[in-house]
JSON list of C-alpha atoms in Angstrom, two decimals:
[
{"chain": "A", "resi": 1267, "resn": "ASP", "atom": "CA", "xyz": [0.16, 0.30, -0.08]},
{"chain": "A", "resi": 1268, "resn": "ALA", "atom": "CA", "xyz": [1.05, 3.95, -0.81]},
{"chain": "A", "resi": 1269, "resn": "GLY", "atom": "CA", "xyz": [2.16, 5.55, 2.40]},
{"chain": "A", "resi": 1270, "resn": "VAL", "atom": "CA", "xyz": [1.94, 9.34, 2.24]},
{"chain": "A", "resi": 1271, "resn": "THR", "atom": "CA", "xyz": [2.83, 10.91, -0.68]},
{"chain": "A", "resi": 1272, "resn": "GLN", "atom": "CA", "xyz": [4.57, 14.57, -0.57]},
{"chain": "A", "resi": 1273, "resn": "SER", "atom": "CA", "xyz": [5.71, 16.61, -3.32]},
{"chain": "A", "resi": 1274, "resn": "PRO", "atom": "CA", "xyz": [8.22, 18.19, -4.36]},
{"chain": "A", "resi": 1275, "resn": "THR", "atom": "CA", "xyz": [10.93, 16.80, -1.92]},
{"chain": "A", "resi": 1276, "resn": "HIS", "atom": "CA", "xyz": [13.16, 19.54, -2.41]},
{"chain": "A", "resi": 1277, "resn": "LEU", "atom": "CA", "xyz": [12.36, 23.59, -2.83]},
{"chain": "A", "resi": 1278, "resn": "ILE", "atom": "CA", "xyz": [14.16, 26.26, -2.75]},
{"chain": "A", "resi": 1279, "resn": "LYS", "atom": "CA", "xyz": [12.33, 29.66, -3.01]},
{"chain": "A", "resi": 1280, "resn": "THR", "atom": "CA", "xyz": [13.69, 33.63, -2.51]},
{"chain": "A", "resi": 1281, "resn": "ARG", "atom": "CA", "xyz": [12.26, 35.84, 0.47]},
{"chain": "A", "resi": 1282, "resn": "GLY", "atom": "CA", "xyz": [9.22, 36.92, 0.27]},
{"chain": "A", "resi": 1283, "resn": "GLN", "atom": "CA", "xyz": [7.96, 34.86, -2.86]},
{"chain": "A", "resi": 1284, "resn": "GLN", "atom": "CA", "xyz": [5.36, 32.25, -2.05]},
{"chain": "A", "resi": 1285, "resn": "VAL", "atom": "CA", "xyz": [5.28, 28.56, -1.54]},
{"chain": "A", "resi": 1286, "resn": "THR", "atom": "CA", "xyz": [2.83, 25.87, -2.30]},
{"chain": "A", "resi": 1287, "resn": "LEU", "atom": "CA", "xyz": [3.02, 21.99, -0.52]},
{"chain": "A", "resi": 1288, "resn": "ARG", "atom": "CA", "xyz": [1.10, 19.00, -1.06]},
{"chain": "A", "resi": 1289, "resn": "CYS", "atom": "CA", "xyz": [0.36, 15.64, -0.11]},
{"chain": "A", "resi": 1290, "resn": "SER", "atom": "CA", "xyz": [-1.57, 12.70, -0.69]},
{"chain": "A", "resi": 1291, "resn": "PRO", "atom": "CA", "xyz": [-3.02, 11.02, 2.24]},
{"chain": "A", "resi": 1292, "resn": "ILE", "atom": "CA", "xyz": [-3.09, 7.25, 2.98]},
{"chain": "A", "resi": 1293, "resn": "SER", "atom": "CA", "xyz": [-6.35, 5.91, 0.45]},
{"chain": "A", "resi": 1294, "resn": "GLY", "atom": "CA", "xyz": [-9.21, 5.82, 3.37]},
{"chain": "A", "resi": 1295, "resn": "HIS", "atom": "CA", "xyz": [-7.37, 7.67, 5.77]},
{"chain": "A", "resi": 1296, "resn": "LYS", "atom": "CA", "xyz": [-10.06, 11.01, 6.42]},
{"chain": "A", "resi": 1297, "resn": "SER", "atom": "CA", "xyz": [-7.44, 13.23, 8.49]},
{"chain": "A", "resi": 1298, "resn": "VAL", "atom": "CA", "xyz": [-4.66, 15.31, 7.24]},
{"chain": "A", "resi": 1299, "resn": "SER", "atom": "CA", "xyz": [-2.09, 16.98, 9.57]},
{"chain": "A", "resi": 1300, "resn": "TRP", "atom": "CA", "xyz": [1.23, 19.34, 8.86]},
{"chain": "A", "resi": 1301, "resn": "TYR", "atom": "CA", "xyz": [4.31, 20.02, 11.02]},
{"chain": "A", "resi": 1302, "resn": "GLN", "atom": "CA", "xyz": [6.94, 22.01, 11.22]},
{"chain": "A", "resi": 1303, "resn": "GLN", "atom": "CA", "xyz": [10.49, 20.74, 11.61]},
{"chain": "A", "resi": 1304, "resn": "VAL", "atom": "CA", "xyz": [13.53, 23.14, 12.43]},
{"chain": "A", "resi": 1305, "resn": "LEU", "atom": "CA", "xyz": [16.54, 21.20, 11.59]},
{"chain": "A", "resi": 1306, "resn": "GLY", "atom": "CA", "xyz": [17.97, 19.26, 15.01]},
{"chain": "A", "resi": 1307, "resn": "GLN", "atom": "CA", "xyz": [14.16, 20.07, 16.55]},
{"chain": "A", "resi": 1308, "resn": "GLY", "atom": "CA", "xyz": [10.86, 18.20, 17.13]},
{"chain": "A", "resi": 1309, "resn": "PRO", "atom": "CA", "xyz": [8.17, 18.28, 14.60]},
{"chain": "A", "resi": 1310, "resn": "GLN", "atom": "CA", "xyz": [5.99, 21.78, 15.25]},
{"chain": "A", "resi": 1311, "resn": "PHE", "atom": "CA", "xyz": [1.89, 20.92, 14.67]},
{"chain": "A", "resi": 1312, "resn": "ILE", "atom": "CA", "xyz": [0.79, 23.65, 12.40]},
{"chain": "A", "resi": 1313, "resn": "PHE", "atom": "CA", "xyz": [-2.86, 22.73, 11.16]},
{"chain": "A", "resi": 1314, "resn": "GLN", "atom": "CA", "xyz": [-5.52, 19.08, 11.06]},
{"chain": "A", "resi": 1315, "resn": "TYR", "atom": "CA", "xyz": [-7.63, 18.98, 8.66]},
{"chain": "A", "resi": 1316, "resn": "TYR", "atom": "CA", "xyz": [-10.80, 16.19, 8.91]},
{"chain": "A", "resi": 1317, "resn": "GLU", "atom": "CA", "xyz": [-13.24, 15.86, 6.72]},
{"chain": "A", "resi": 1318, "resn": "LYS", "atom": "CA", "xyz": [-11.90, 18.86, 4.72]},
{"chain": "A", "resi": 1319, "resn": "GLU", "atom": "CA", "xyz": [-12.60, 21.65, 7.72]},
{"chain": "A", "resi": 1320, "resn": "GLU", "atom": "CA", "xyz": [-10.09, 22.64, 9.79]},
{"chain": "A", "resi": 1321, "resn": "ARG", "atom": "CA", "xyz": [-10.15, 20.90, 13.62]},
{"chain": "A", "resi": 1322, "resn": "GLY", "atom": "CA", "xyz": [-6.32, 22.72, 14.42]},
{"chain": "A", "resi": 1323, "resn": "ARG", "atom": "CA", "xyz": [-4.45, 25.00, 13.88]},
{"chain": "A", "resi": 1324, "resn": "GLY", "atom": "CA", "xyz": [-1.06, 25.46, 15.91]},
{"chain": "A", "resi": 1325, "resn": "ASN", "atom": "CA", "xyz": [0.74, 29.01, 17.08]},
{"chain": "A", "resi": 1326, "resn": "PHE", "atom": "CA", "xyz": [1.82, 29.98, 13.21]},
{"chain": "A", "resi": 1327, "resn": "PRO", "atom": "CA", "xyz": [1.14, 33.18, 11.46]},
{"chain": "A", "resi": 1328, "resn": "ASP", "atom": "CA", "xyz": [-1.39, 33.58, 9.08]},
{"chain": "A", "resi": 1329, "resn": "ARG", "atom": "CA", "xyz": [1.21, 33.37, 6.24]},
{"chain": "A", "resi": 1330, "resn": "PHE", "atom": "CA", "xyz": [0.85, 29.74, 6.99]},
{"chain": "A", "resi": 1331, "resn": "SER", "atom": "CA", "xyz": [-2.88, 28.35, 5.28]},
{"chain": "A", "resi": 1332, "resn": "ALA", "atom": "CA", "xyz": [-4.30, 25.43, 3.95]},
{"chain": "A", "resi": 1333, "resn": "ARG", "atom": "CA", "xyz": [-6.73, 23.25, 2.78]},
{"chain": "A", "resi": 1334, "resn": "GLN", "atom": "CA", "xyz": [-8.23, 19.95, 1.85]},
{"chain": "A", "resi": 1335, "resn": "PHE", "atom": "CA", "xyz": [-9.97, 18.49, -0.87]},
{"chain": "A", "resi": 1336, "resn": "PRO", "atom": "CA", "xyz": [-12.56, 16.24, -1.34]},
{"chain": "A", "resi": 1337, "resn": "ASN", "atom": "CA", "xyz": [-10.41, 13.64, -2.51]},
{"chain": "A", "resi": 1338, "resn": "TYR", "atom": "CA", "xyz": [-8.89, 14.17, 1.05]},
{"chain": "A", "resi": 1339, "resn": "SER", "atom": "CA", "xyz": [-5.39, 15.57, -0.09]},
{"chain": "A", "resi": 1340, "resn": "SER", "atom": "CA", "xyz": [-3.95, 18.44, 0.93]},
{"chain": "A", "resi": 1341, "resn": "GLU", "atom": "CA", "xyz": [-1.87, 21.90, -0.04]},
{"chain": "A", "resi": 1342, "resn": "LEU", "atom": "CA", "xyz": [-0.11, 23.87, 2.86]},
{"chain": "A", "resi": 1343, "resn": "ASN", "atom": "CA", "xyz": [0.69, 27.14, 1.14]},
{"chain": "A", "resi": 1344, "resn": "VAL", "atom": "CA", "xyz": [2.65, 30.17, 2.90]},
{"chain": "A", "resi": 1345, "resn": "ASN", "atom": "CA", "xyz": [3.03, 33.50, 1.73]},
{"chain": "A", "resi": 1346, "resn": "ALA", "atom": "CA", "xyz": [5.43, 36.30, 2.43]},
{"chain": "A", "resi": 1347, "resn": "LEU", "atom": "CA", "xyz": [8.54, 33.85, 2.84]},
{"chain": "A", "resi": 1348, "resn": "LEU", "atom": "CA", "xyz": [11.30, 34.49, 5.61]},
{"chain": "A", "resi": 1349, "resn": "LEU", "atom": "CA", "xyz": [14.55, 32.99, 6.05]},
{"chain": "A", "resi": 1350, "resn": "GLY", "atom": "CA", "xyz": [12.68, 31.13, 9.76]},
{"chain": "A", "resi": 1351, "resn": "ASP", "atom": "CA", "xyz": [10.44, 29.57, 7.40]},
{"chain": "A", "resi": 1352, "resn": "SER", "atom": "CA", "xyz": [13.43, 27.43, 6.40]},
{"chain": "A", "resi": 1353, "resn": "ALA", "atom": "CA", "xyz": [12.30, 23.35, 7.03]},
{"chain": "A", "resi": 1354, "resn": "LEU", "atom": "CA", "xyz": [11.62, 20.05, 6.76]},
{"chain": "A", "resi": 1355, "resn": "TYR", "atom": "CA", "xyz": [7.39, 20.58, 6.09]},
{"chain": "A", "resi": 1356, "resn": "LEU", "atom": "CA", "xyz": [5.89, 16.71, 6.70]},
{"chain": "A", "resi": 1357, "resn": "CYS", "atom": "CA", "xyz": [2.37, 15.40, 6.15]},
{"chain": "A", "resi": 1358, "resn": "ALA", "atom": "CA", "xyz": [0.68, 13.22, 8.43]},
{"chain": "A", "resi": 1359, "resn": "SER", "atom": "CA", "xyz": [-2.40, 11.25, 7.07]},
{"chain": "A", "resi": 1360, "resn": "SER", "atom": "CA", "xyz": [-5.04, 9.29, 9.93]},
{"chain": "A", "resi": 1361, "resn": "TRP", "atom": "CA", "xyz": [-8.14, 7.97, 9.27]},
{"chain": "A", "resi": 1362, "resn": "GLY", "atom": "CA", "xyz": [-9.77, 10.01, 12.22]},
{"chain": "A", "resi": 1363, "resn": "GLN", "atom": "CA", "xyz": [-8.50, 12.41, 15.08]},
{"chain": "A", "resi": 1364, "resn": "GLY", "atom": "CA", "xyz": [-8.51, 10.58, 18.31]},
{"chain": "A", "resi": 1365, "resn": "ALA", "atom": "CA", "xyz": [-5.76, 8.21, 19.57]},
{"chain": "A", "resi": 1366, "resn": "GLY", "atom": "CA", "xyz": [-6.43, 4.65, 18.17]},
{"chain": "A", "resi": 1367, "resn": "SER", "atom": "CA", "xyz": [-6.40, 6.07, 14.26]},
{"chain": "A", "resi": 1368, "resn": "PRO", "atom": "CA", "xyz": [-2.31, 7.05, 14.93]},
{"chain": "A", "resi": 1369, "resn": "LEU", "atom": "CA", "xyz": [-0.39, 9.06, 12.75]},
{"chain": "A", "resi": 1370, "resn": "HIS", "atom": "CA", "xyz": [1.44, 7.76, 9.94]},
{"chain": "A", "resi": 1371, "resn": "PHE", "atom": "CA", "xyz": [4.49, 10.38, 7.68]},
{"chain": "A", "resi": 1372, "resn": "GLY", "atom": "CA", "xyz": [5.26, 11.35, 4.51]},
{"chain": "A", "resi": 1373, "resn": "ASN", "atom": "CA", "xyz": [8.93, 11.70, 4.14]},
{"chain": "A", "resi": 1374, "resn": "GLY", "atom": "CA", "xyz": [8.17, 15.55, 3.73]},
{"chain": "A", "resi": 1375, "resn": "THR", "atom": "CA", "xyz": [9.75, 18.43, 1.60]},
{"chain": "A", "resi": 1376, "resn": "ARG", "atom": "CA", "xyz": [12.66, 20.34, 2.79]},
{"chain": "A", "resi": 1377, "resn": "LEU", "atom": "CA", "xyz": [11.58, 24.42, 1.80]},
{"chain": "A", "resi": 1378, "resn": "THR", "atom": "CA", "xyz": [15.28, 26.04, 1.93]},
{"chain": "A", "resi": 1379, "resn": "VAL", "atom": "CA", "xyz": [13.88, 30.09, 1.82]},
{"chain": "A", "resi": 1380, "resn": "THR", "atom": "CA", "xyz": [17.55, 32.57, 0.67]},
{"chain": "B", "resi": 354, "resn": "GLN", "atom": "CA", "xyz": [6.62, 27.10, 26.06]},
{"chain": "B", "resi": 355, "resn": "GLN", "atom": "CA", "xyz": [8.33, 23.80, 25.96]},
{"chain": "B", "resi": 356, "resn": "GLN", "atom": "CA", "xyz": [5.49, 21.19, 26.93]},
{"chain": "B", "resi": 357, "resn": "VAL", "atom": "CA", "xyz": [7.46, 18.02, 26.34]},
{"chain": "B", "resi": 358, "resn": "LYS", "atom": "CA", "xyz": [11.05, 18.08, 28.10]},
{"chain": "B", "resi": 359, "resn": "GLN", "atom": "CA", "xyz": [13.56, 14.86, 26.65]},
{"chain": "B", "resi": 360, "resn": "SER", "atom": "CA", "xyz": [16.82, 14.29, 27.32]},
{"chain": "B", "resi": 361, "resn": "PRO", "atom": "CA", "xyz": [19.47, 13.27, 26.59]},
{"chain": "B", "resi": 362, "resn": "GLN", "atom": "CA", "xyz": [20.36, 15.44, 23.49]},
{"chain": "B", "resi": 363, "resn": "SER", "atom": "CA", "xyz": [22.56, 12.31, 22.01]},
{"chain": "B", "resi": 364, "resn": "LEU", "atom": "CA", "xyz": [22.84, 8.41, 23.30]},
{"chain": "B", "resi": 365, "resn": "ILE", "atom": "CA", "xyz": [25.95, 6.13, 23.05]},
{"chain": "B", "resi": 366, "resn": "VAL", "atom": "CA", "xyz": [25.12, 2.44, 23.05]},
{"chain": "B", "resi": 367, "resn": "GLN", "atom": "CA", "xyz": [27.44, -0.47, 22.28]},
{"chain": "B", "resi": 368, "resn": "LYS", "atom": "CA", "xyz": [25.00, -3.67, 20.64]},
{"chain": "B", "resi": 369, "resn": "GLY", "atom": "CA", "xyz": [23.41, -5.30, 22.85]},
{"chain": "B", "resi": 370, "resn": "GLY", "atom": "CA", "xyz": [22.95, -3.40, 25.62]},
{"chain": "B", "resi": 371, "resn": "ILE", "atom": "CA", "xyz": [19.94, -0.78, 26.86]},
{"chain": "B", "resi": 372, "resn": "SER", "atom": "CA", "xyz": [18.46, 2.37, 25.08]},
{"chain": "B", "resi": 373, "resn": "ILE", "atom": "CA", "xyz": [16.90, 4.57, 28.32]},
{"chain": "B", "resi": 374, "resn": "ILE", "atom": "CA", "xyz": [14.99, 7.78, 27.18]},
{"chain": "B", "resi": 375, "resn": "ASN", "atom": "CA", "xyz": [13.41, 10.23, 29.10]},
{"chain": "B", "resi": 376, "resn": "CYS", "atom": "CA", "xyz": [11.10, 12.57, 28.92]},
{"chain": "B", "resi": 377, "resn": "ALA", "atom": "CA", "xyz": [8.86, 14.94, 31.07]},
{"chain": "B", "resi": 378, "resn": "TYR", "atom": "CA", "xyz": [5.29, 16.85, 30.38]},
{"chain": "B", "resi": 379, "resn": "GLU", "atom": "CA", "xyz": [3.72, 19.72, 32.04]},
{"chain": "B", "resi": 380, "resn": "ASN", "atom": "CA", "xyz": [0.46, 19.82, 30.81]},
{"chain": "B", "resi": 381, "resn": "THR", "atom": "CA", "xyz": [-1.98, 17.60, 32.76]},
{"chain": "B", "resi": 382, "resn": "ALA", "atom": "CA", "xyz": [-4.69, 16.90, 29.77]},
{"chain": "B", "resi": 383, "resn": "PHE", "atom": "CA", "xyz": [-2.41, 15.04, 27.84]},
{"chain": "B", "resi": 384, "resn": "ASP", "atom": "CA", "xyz": [-3.18, 11.20, 28.47]},
{"chain": "B", "resi": 385, "resn": "TYR", "atom": "CA", "xyz": [-1.83, 9.86, 24.89]},
{"chain": "B", "resi": 386, "resn": "PHE", "atom": "CA", "xyz": [2.18, 9.39, 24.84]},
{"chain": "B", "resi": 387, "resn": "PRO", "atom": "CA", "xyz": [3.46, 7.93, 21.43]},
{"chain": "B", "resi": 388, "resn": "TRP", "atom": "CA", "xyz": [7.50, 7.55, 20.51]},
{"chain": "B", "resi": 389, "resn": "TYR", "atom": "CA", "xyz": [8.76, 8.11, 17.02]},
{"chain": "B", "resi": 390, "resn": "GLN", "atom": "CA", "xyz": [11.64, 6.72, 15.13]},
{"chain": "B", "resi": 391, "resn": "GLN", "atom": "CA", "xyz": [13.14, 9.05, 12.39]},
{"chain": "B", "resi": 392, "resn": "PHE", "atom": "CA", "xyz": [16.15, 7.63, 10.27]},
{"chain": "B", "resi": 393, "resn": "PRO", "atom": "CA", "xyz": [18.11, 10.37, 8.11]},
{"chain": "B", "resi": 394, "resn": "GLY", "atom": "CA", "xyz": [15.82, 11.84, 5.16]},
{"chain": "B", "resi": 395, "resn": "LYS", "atom": "CA", "xyz": [12.65, 10.08, 6.34]},
{"chain": "B", "resi": 396, "resn": "GLY", "atom": "CA", "xyz": [9.46, 10.99, 8.29]},
{"chain": "B", "resi": 397, "resn": "PRO", "atom": "CA", "xyz": [8.55, 9.89, 11.69]},
{"chain": "B", "resi": 398, "resn": "ALA", "atom": "CA", "xyz": [7.22, 6.40, 12.56]},
{"chain": "B", "resi": 399, "resn": "LEU", "atom": "CA", "xyz": [5.20, 5.17, 14.66]},
{"chain": "B", "resi": 400, "resn": "LEU", "atom": "CA", "xyz": [7.29, 3.03, 17.41]},
{"chain": "B", "resi": 401, "resn": "ILE", "atom": "CA", "xyz": [5.39, 2.37, 20.79]},
{"chain": "B", "resi": 402, "resn": "ALA", "atom": "CA", "xyz": [1.89, 4.43, 22.65]},
{"chain": "B", "resi": 403, "resn": "ILE", "atom": "CA", "xyz": [0.90, 4.11, 25.47]},
{"chain": "B", "resi": 404, "resn": "ARG", "atom": "CA", "xyz": [-2.30, 5.85, 28.18]},
{"chain": "B", "resi": 405, "resn": "PRO", "atom": "CA", "xyz": [-1.83, 6.70, 30.97]},
{"chain": "B", "resi": 406, "resn": "ASP", "atom": "CA", "xyz": [-3.76, 3.76, 32.87]},
{"chain": "B", "resi": 407, "resn": "VAL", "atom": "CA", "xyz": [-1.27, 1.78, 32.70]},
{"chain": "B", "resi": 408, "resn": "SER", "atom": "CA", "xyz": [2.53, 1.90, 33.79]},
{"chain": "B", "resi": 409, "resn": "GLU", "atom": "CA", "xyz": [4.35, 0.36, 31.17]},
{"chain": "B", "resi": 410, "resn": "LYS", "atom": "CA", "xyz": [4.01, -1.04, 27.75]},
{"chain": "B", "resi": 411, "resn": "LYS", "atom": "CA", "xyz": [6.03, -3.29, 26.00]},
{"chain": "B", "resi": 412, "resn": "GLU", "atom": "CA", "xyz": [5.97, -4.45, 22.31]},
{"chain": "B", "resi": 413, "resn": "GLY", "atom": "CA", "xyz": [9.13, -6.53, 21.46]},
{"chain": "B", "resi": 414, "resn": "ARG", "atom": "CA", "xyz": [12.32, -5.17, 22.53]},
{"chain": "B", "resi": 415, "resn": "PHE", "atom": "CA", "xyz": [10.78, -1.44, 22.88]},
{"chain": "B", "resi": 416, "resn": "THR", "atom": "CA", "xyz": [9.22, -0.49, 26.75]},
{"chain": "B", "resi": 417, "resn": "ILE", "atom": "CA", "xyz": [7.35, 2.11, 27.29]},
{"chain": "B", "resi": 418, "resn": "SER", "atom": "CA", "xyz": [7.00, 2.87, 30.98]},
{"chain": "B", "resi": 419, "resn": "PHE", "atom": "CA", "xyz": [4.97, 5.62, 32.62]},
{"chain": "B", "resi": 420, "resn": "ASN", "atom": "CA", "xyz": [5.26, 7.65, 35.73]},
{"chain": "B", "resi": 421, "resn": "LYS", "atom": "CA", "xyz": [1.76, 9.62, 36.25]},
{"chain": "B", "resi": 422, "resn": "SER", "atom": "CA", "xyz": [2.18, 11.48, 39.55]},
{"chain": "B", "resi": 423, "resn": "ALA", "atom": "CA", "xyz": [5.75, 12.91, 38.21]},
{"chain": "B", "resi": 424, "resn": "LYS", "atom": "CA", "xyz": [4.49, 13.45, 35.07]},
{"chain": "B", "resi": 425, "resn": "GLN", "atom": "CA", "xyz": [7.27, 11.64, 33.13]},
{"chain": "B", "resi": 426, "resn": "PHE", "atom": "CA", "xyz": [7.43, 8.74, 30.66]},
{"chain": "B", "resi": 427, "resn": "SER", "atom": "CA", "xyz": [11.29, 6.55, 29.30]},
{"chain": "B", "resi": 428, "resn": "LEU", "atom": "CA", "xyz": [11.90, 4.24, 26.58]},
{"chain": "B", "resi": 429, "resn": "HIS", "atom": "CA", "xyz": [13.70, 1.56, 27.19]},
{"chain": "B", "resi": 430, "resn": "ILE", "atom": "CA", "xyz": [15.19, -0.37, 24.01]},
{"chain": "B", "resi": 431, "resn": "MET", "atom": "CA", "xyz": [16.45, -3.84, 25.32]},
{"chain": "B", "resi": 432, "resn": "ASP", "atom": "CA", "xyz": [19.33, -5.82, 23.18]},
{"chain": "B", "resi": 433, "resn": "SER", "atom": "CA", "xyz": [19.97, -2.41, 20.89]},
{"chain": "B", "resi": 434, "resn": "GLN", "atom": "CA", "xyz": [20.77, -2.95, 16.96]},
{"chain": "B", "resi": 435, "resn": "PRO", "atom": "CA", "xyz": [23.31, -0.87, 15.25]},
{"chain": "B", "resi": 436, "resn": "GLY", "atom": "CA", "xyz": [19.76, -1.03, 13.33]},
{"chain": "B", "resi": 437, "resn": "ASP", "atom": "CA", "xyz": [18.08, 1.11, 15.63]},
{"chain": "B", "resi": 438, "resn": "SER", "atom": "CA", "xyz": [20.54, 3.99, 15.19]},
{"chain": "B", "resi": 439, "resn": "ALA", "atom": "CA", "xyz": [18.22, 6.44, 14.67]},
{"chain": "B", "resi": 440, "resn": "THR", "atom": "CA", "xyz": [16.43, 10.01, 16.41]},
{"chain": "B", "resi": 441, "resn": "TYR", "atom": "CA", "xyz": [13.70, 9.17, 18.49]},
{"chain": "B", "resi": 442, "resn": "PHE", "atom": "CA", "xyz": [11.16, 11.57, 19.51]},
{"chain": "B", "resi": 443, "resn": "CYS", "atom": "CA", "xyz": [8.79, 11.82, 22.53]},
{"chain": "B", "resi": 444, "resn": "ALA", "atom": "CA", "xyz": [4.87, 13.25, 22.15]},
{"chain": "B", "resi": 445, "resn": "ALA", "atom": "CA", "xyz": [2.36, 13.58, 24.20]},
{"chain": "B", "resi": 446, "resn": "SER", "atom": "CA", "xyz": [-1.19, 14.76, 23.23]},
{"chain": "B", "resi": 447, "resn": "THR", "atom": "CA", "xyz": [-4.97, 14.12, 24.48]},
{"chain": "B", "resi": 448, "resn": "THR", "atom": "CA", "xyz": [-7.42, 11.10, 23.04]},
{"chain": "B", "resi": 449, "resn": "GLY", "atom": "CA", "xyz": [-10.09, 13.53, 21.53]},
{"chain": "B", "resi": 450, "resn": "THR", "atom": "CA", "xyz": [-6.36, 15.72, 19.55]},
{"chain": "B", "resi": 451, "resn": "ALA", "atom": "CA", "xyz": [-4.65, 12.87, 19.08]},
{"chain": "B", "resi": 452, "resn": "SER", "atom": "CA", "xyz": [-3.44, 14.99, 15.72]},
{"chain": "B", "resi": 453, "resn": "LYS", "atom": "CA", "xyz": [-2.08, 17.49, 17.17]},
{"chain": "B", "resi": 454, "resn": "LEU", "atom": "CA", "xyz": [0.76, 16.07, 18.68]},
{"chain": "B", "resi": 455, "resn": "THR", "atom": "CA", "xyz": [3.21, 17.80, 21.01]},
{"chain": "B", "resi": 456, "resn": "PHE", "atom": "CA", "xyz": [7.08, 17.00, 19.87]},
{"chain": "B", "resi": 457, "resn": "GLY", "atom": "CA", "xyz": [9.74, 16.30, 22.54]},
{"chain": "B", "resi": 458, "resn": "THR", "atom": "CA", "xyz": [13.27, 17.93, 21.12]},
{"chain": "B", "resi": 459, "resn": "GLY", "atom": "CA", "xyz": [14.78, 14.78, 20.12]},
{"chain": "B", "resi": 460, "resn": "THR", "atom": "CA", "xyz": [17.54, 12.53, 20.87]},
{"chain": "B", "resi": 461, "resn": "ARG", "atom": "CA", "xyz": [20.19, 10.63, 18.28]},
{"chain": "B", "resi": 462, "resn": "LEU", "atom": "CA", "xyz": [20.53, 7.33, 19.27]},
{"chain": "B", "resi": 463, "resn": "GLN", "atom": "CA", "xyz": [24.17, 5.38, 17.86]},
{"chain": "B", "resi": 464, "resn": "VAL", "atom": "CA", "xyz": [24.53, 1.95, 18.88]},
{"chain": "B", "resi": 465, "resn": "THR", "atom": "CA", "xyz": [27.66, 0.83, 17.69]},
{"chain": "B", "resi": 466, "resn": "LEU", "atom": "CA", "xyz": [29.48, -2.16, 17.55]}
]
């Protein structure tokens, strides 16, 4: 079975630009979550979407936005990029929201802002 | 505000030894505690998880010990192998919002021959 797929795998952008990251969940999973992992740190929660509705948002500025499509895939958008946005962006999917449906992570998109 | 503190930052263990990683949390609303393993270039993968109604959970060579009164939990890797060399993250959340995990800062484990 295919796992969580993310695209692109690597991306280089300039300060002030906008970026869109994409995620396809495991088949049958209805929840998608986004995390930011800065080098040497643990992942930080950005968003969770379940059944196409936002169900949680972490402590990130409004420059970060996301959406989930009818096929449960998701996009993360970041506007007005800053150098500090350079990180590994992880997408995770689960069939539900509770502890009985653990998160399955993709391999991430490595974003470098210059 | 760091709500999950993890130690040590790095750990070197000989093959066959026991690796122990510790975590402490502050938010008493947390009631779901998973551990994740991450290899370079890969996303985190769930190893084992525990809820506070039990003090210990074992799956193969991996054991979680949980101390609710001290708000601490730990991962023990028995008979550590070179293939266990990876970064390990503890995490916490409430069971109703298990997708919103608060992660520790990670422990880089190296198992030597």
